[in-house]
Short mmCIF file of C-alpha atoms in Angstrom, two decimals:
data_model
loop_
_atom_site.label_atom_id
_atom_site.label_comp_id
_atom_site.label_asym_id
_atom_site.label_seq_id
_atom_site.Cartn_x
_atom_site.Cartn_y
_atom_site.Cartn_z
CA ASP A 1 -17.11 -3.81 11.24
CA GLY A 2 -13.49 -4.92 11.02
CA GLY A 3 -10.97 -2.46 9.80
CA ILE A 4 -7.88 -0.39 10.38
CA THR A 5 -8.03 3.09 11.86
CA GLN A 6 -5.48 5.84 11.79
CA SER A 7 -5.75 8.93 13.89
CA PRO A 8 -5.71 11.82 13.65
CA LYS A 9 -6.41 12.57 9.99
CA TYR A 10 -4.49 15.84 10.11
CA LEU A 11 -1.68 16.68 12.51
CA PHE A 12 0.38 19.82 12.91
CA ARG A 13 3.57 20.02 14.95
CA LYS A 14 6.36 22.42 15.52
CA GLU A 15 9.81 21.59 14.25
CA GLY A 16 11.89 19.72 16.83
CA GLN A 17 8.95 18.00 18.52
CA ASN A 18 8.39 14.27 18.50
CA VAL A 19 4.93 13.17 17.38
CA THR A 20 3.20 9.79 17.55
CA LEU A 21 0.74 8.56 14.92
CA SER A 22 -1.82 5.98 15.92
CA CYS A 23 -2.75 2.83 13.99
CA GLU A 24 -5.26 0.31 15.33
CA GLN A 25 -6.75 -2.76 13.66
CA ASN A 26 -9.43 -5.21 14.76
CA LEU A 27 -8.86 -7.66 11.93
CA ASN A 28 -6.70 -10.02 14.03
CA HIS A 29 -3.87 -9.50 11.54
CA ASP A 30 -0.35 -10.43 12.56
CA ALA A 31 1.53 -8.16 10.15
CA MET A 32 1.38 -4.36 10.24
CA TYR A 33 3.18 -1.72 8.19
CA TRP A 34 3.93 1.99 8.09
CA TYR A 35 4.48 3.87 4.84
CA ARG A 36 5.35 7.40 3.96
CA GLN A 37 4.00 9.05 0.80
CA ASP A 38 5.19 12.37 -0.60
CA PRO A 39 3.18 14.32 -3.21
CA GLY A 40 3.00 12.52 -6.53
CA GLN A 41 5.12 9.64 -5.27
CA GLY A 42 4.57 6.01 -4.38
CA LEU A 43 4.56 4.42 -0.92
CA ARG A 44 7.87 3.97 0.86
CA LEU A 45 8.12 1.46 3.69
CA ILE A 46 9.24 2.86 7.05
CA TYR A 47 8.82 -0.07 9.46
CA TYR A 48 6.92 -3.33 9.55
CA SER A 49 6.03 -5.89 12.18
CA GLN A 50 5.13 -9.50 11.56
CA ILE A 51 4.31 -10.39 15.15
CA VAL A 52 3.85 -8.79 18.55
CA ASN A 53 7.07 -7.52 20.18
CA ASP A 54 8.98 -7.74 16.91
CA PHE A 55 9.51 -5.25 14.09
CA GLN A 56 11.95 -4.61 11.26
CA LYS A 57 13.24 -1.51 9.53
CA GLY A 58 11.91 -0.76 6.10
CA ASP A 59 13.62 1.31 3.43
CA ILE A 60 13.46 4.72 5.15
CA ALA A 61 13.50 4.02 8.92
CA GLU A 62 15.90 6.82 9.93
CA GLY A 63 14.22 9.37 12.17
CA TYR A 64 11.29 7.08 13.00
CA SER A 65 10.53 4.59 15.77
CA VAL A 66 7.76 2.05 16.36
CA SER A 67 6.51 -0.35 19.00
CA ARG A 68 4.31 -3.45 18.82
CA GLU A 69 3.21 -4.22 22.35
CA LYS A 70 -0.25 -5.38 21.28
CA LYS A 71 -1.41 -7.19 18.19
CA GLU A 72 -4.00 -4.51 17.49
CA SER A 73 -1.73 -1.50 17.71
CA PHE A 74 1.38 -0.30 15.85
CA PRO A 75 2.12 3.35 16.69
CA LEU A 76 4.72 5.32 14.74
CA THR A 77 6.79 8.07 16.35
CA VAL A 78 8.25 10.70 14.08
CA THR A 79 11.26 12.00 15.97
CA SER A 80 13.05 15.31 15.73
CA ALA A 81 15.83 13.45 13.92
CA GLN A 82 13.64 13.09 10.84
CA LYS A 83 14.86 15.85 8.57
CA ASN A 84 11.76 16.28 6.45
CA PRO A 85 8.77 14.86 8.35
CA THR A 86 5.96 16.62 6.47
CA ALA A 87 4.21 13.86 4.50
CA PHE A 88 1.19 11.59 4.24
CA TYR A 89 1.57 8.53 6.47
CA LEU A 90 -0.26 5.27 5.80
CA CYS A 91 -0.65 2.22 8.01
CA ALA A 92 -1.57 -1.24 6.70
CA SER A 93 -2.18 -4.73 8.02
CA LEU A 94 -2.04 -8.16 6.43
CA GLY A 95 -3.48 -11.43 7.63
CA GLN A 96 -2.42 -15.02 7.12
CA GLY A 97 -3.33 -17.08 4.10
CA HIS A 98 -2.74 -14.48 1.40
CA THR A 99 -5.78 -12.39 2.05
CA GLU A 100 -5.67 -8.77 0.97
CA ALA A 101 -3.88 -6.02 2.86
CA PHE A 102 -6.01 -3.35 4.49
CA PHE A 103 -4.97 0.27 4.67
CA GLY A 104 -5.98 3.08 6.95
CA GLN A 105 -7.12 6.41 5.57
CA GLY A 106 -3.82 8.03 6.41
CA THR A 107 -2.51 10.84 8.60
CA ARG A 108 -1.30 14.01 6.96
CA LEU A 109 1.49 15.41 9.11
CA THR A 110 2.63 18.99 8.68
CA VAL A 111 5.64 20.24 10.59
CA VAL A 112 6.06 23.99 10.76
CA ASP B 1 13.73 -6.97 -2.49
CA ALA B 2 10.61 -7.96 -4.41
CA LYS B 3 10.40 -5.20 -7.01
CA THR B 4 7.76 -4.70 -9.67
CA THR B 5 7.89 -2.45 -12.72
CA GLN B 6 4.89 -0.56 -14.08
CA PRO B 7 4.40 2.25 -16.61
CA ASN B 8 4.08 5.67 -15.03
CA SER B 9 0.73 6.51 -16.57
CA MET B 10 -1.97 5.36 -18.97
CA GLU B 11 -4.99 7.04 -20.50
CA SER B 12 -8.29 5.54 -21.44
CA ASN B 13 -11.65 6.68 -22.68
CA GLU B 14 -14.70 6.10 -20.54
CA GLU B 15 -16.47 2.78 -21.19
CA GLU B 16 -13.38 1.31 -22.86
CA PRO B 17 -11.18 -1.45 -21.39
CA VAL B 18 -7.90 -0.64 -19.68
CA HIS B 19 -4.99 -3.07 -19.59
CA LEU B 20 -2.38 -2.31 -16.94
CA PRO B 21 0.87 -4.27 -17.26
CA CYS B 22 3.24 -5.21 -14.46
CA ASN B 23 6.61 -6.92 -14.63
CA HIS B 24 7.72 -8.99 -11.63
CA SER B 25 10.69 -10.88 -12.99
CA THR B 26 12.06 -11.76 -9.52
CA ILE B 27 8.90 -13.53 -8.42
CA SER B 28 9.32 -16.87 -6.69
CA GLY B 29 7.00 -19.85 -6.77
CA THR B 30 5.04 -19.01 -3.65
CA ASP B 31 4.70 -15.25 -4.15
CA TYR B 32 1.26 -13.88 -4.80
CA ILE B 33 0.59 -10.94 -7.10
CA HIS B 34 -1.59 -8.28 -5.54
CA TRP B 35 -3.10 -5.16 -7.09
CA TYR B 36 -4.25 -2.11 -5.16
CA ARG B 37 -5.51 1.29 -6.24
CA GLN B 38 -5.28 4.63 -4.53
CA LEU B 39 -7.55 7.62 -4.96
CA PRO B 40 -6.19 11.08 -4.04
CA SER B 41 -5.70 11.64 -0.30
CA GLN B 42 -6.92 8.14 0.56
CA GLY B 43 -5.32 4.88 1.57
CA PRO B 44 -4.93 2.21 -1.12
CA GLU B 45 -7.75 -0.27 -1.55
CA TYR B 46 -7.52 -3.88 -2.61
CA VAL B 47 -8.44 -4.73 -6.20
CA ILE B 48 -7.48 -8.34 -6.87
CA HIS B 49 -4.79 -10.94 -6.28
CA GLY B 50 -3.66 -14.24 -7.77
CA LEU B 51 -0.96 -16.90 -7.81
CA THR B 52 -0.95 -18.71 -11.14
CA SER B 53 -4.40 -18.82 -12.67
CA ASN B 54 -6.29 -15.87 -14.08
CA VAL B 55 -8.71 -14.33 -11.60
CA ASN B 56 -11.92 -12.37 -11.96
CA ASN B 57 -13.91 -10.35 -9.46
CA ARG B 58 -16.48 -7.60 -9.61
CA MET B 59 -13.81 -4.91 -9.92
CA ALA B 60 -11.38 -6.35 -12.45
CA SER B 61 -9.66 -9.33 -14.00
CA LEU B 62 -6.07 -10.42 -13.48
CA ALA B 63 -4.23 -12.22 -16.25
CA ILE B 64 -0.98 -13.88 -15.13
CA ALA B 65 1.65 -14.93 -17.64
CA GLU B 66 2.54 -18.60 -17.79
CA ASP B 67 6.08 -17.92 -16.48
CA ARG B 68 4.58 -15.61 -13.81
CA LYS B 69 7.10 -12.89 -14.57
CA SER B 70 4.39 -10.49 -15.63
CA SER B 71 0.70 -9.85 -15.15
CA THR B 72 -2.00 -7.56 -16.50
CA LEU B 73 -4.84 -5.96 -14.60
CA ILE B 74 -7.88 -5.51 -16.81
CA LEU B 75 -10.59 -2.98 -16.10
CA HIS B 76 -13.28 -4.06 -18.50
CA ARG B 77 -15.17 -0.79 -18.86
CA ALA B 78 -13.39 2.18 -17.40
CA THR B 79 -15.46 4.76 -15.55
CA LEU B 80 -14.42 8.15 -14.25
CA ARG B 81 -14.32 6.62 -10.77
CA ASP B 82 -11.56 4.26 -11.92
CA ALA B 83 -9.13 7.17 -12.25
CA ALA B 84 -6.49 6.36 -9.63
CA VAL B 85 -2.95 5.13 -9.14
CA TYR B 86 -2.75 1.34 -9.50
CA TYR B 87 -0.03 -0.59 -7.69
CA CYS B 88 1.14 -4.11 -8.42
CA ILE B 89 3.11 -5.82 -5.61
CA GLN B 90 4.56 -9.21 -4.81
CA VAL B 91 3.40 -10.71 -1.51
CA LYS B 92 5.62 -13.44 -0.15
CA ALA B 93 4.44 -16.47 1.74
CA ALA B 94 6.64 -15.50 4.67
CA GLY B 95 8.60 -12.45 5.63
CA ASN B 96 6.20 -10.08 3.96
CA LYS B 97 7.90 -6.77 3.38
CA LEU B 98 5.16 -5.38 1.09
CA THR B 99 7.29 -3.06 -1.01
CA PHE B 100 5.44 -0.77 -3.40
CA GLY B 101 6.77 0.70 -6.63
CA GLY B 102 5.62 3.95 -8.18
CA GLY B 103 2.40 2.55 -9.63
CA THR B 104 0.54 3.51 -12.80
CA ARG B 105 -1.59 6.64 -12.82
CA VAL B 106 -4.73 5.93 -14.84
CA LEU B 107 -6.52 8.85 -16.45
CA VAL B 108 -10.03 8.26 -17.75
CA LYS B 109 -11.36 10.70 -20.31
CA PRO B 110 -15.12 11.25 -20.63
#
């Protein structure tokens, strides 16, 4: 079945460590997105990529980095520069022709 | 940025219809209107989308104003499983940034 997979579901890290969240899709979608969600809040866009080897900053990119070396994969690195990294992270993809966006089930990152 | 405005929350009784409004006054002619809903601790799921005409699917109906500056998601008979946060977003033909607002939290009372 086609879909978008985030791993792991829960992640714990010590303060000051970089951590990379995985996002893989087999939907052949060109566009991929990373969002951050804090408790009781909406989704805030971190980075997005419309094509392989290209990506743009979203509204809250500071302290994060991404790469898009393959169409299927869009990993997000939460760096030590991110002041408050504990949050729920969601990845999404969107195909051509105004089909719906698909979301992963999210990664809950806790930094202690 | 393509920004939508929605009420923070709405309540409904089970088995009654729910009408969720969304304002998208900056919408351009080729932007689609998408609706998603999010259950606690899950990723959002697609509900419905449209361009100009009203749309129906098994989950809901979407009524789009003639000037396209607003739309209404209609859940015809709310169930307890419809309790979620509903997001309305504008999806552009190119340069999709997919910016979400705060959404509307729907509470369904038995």
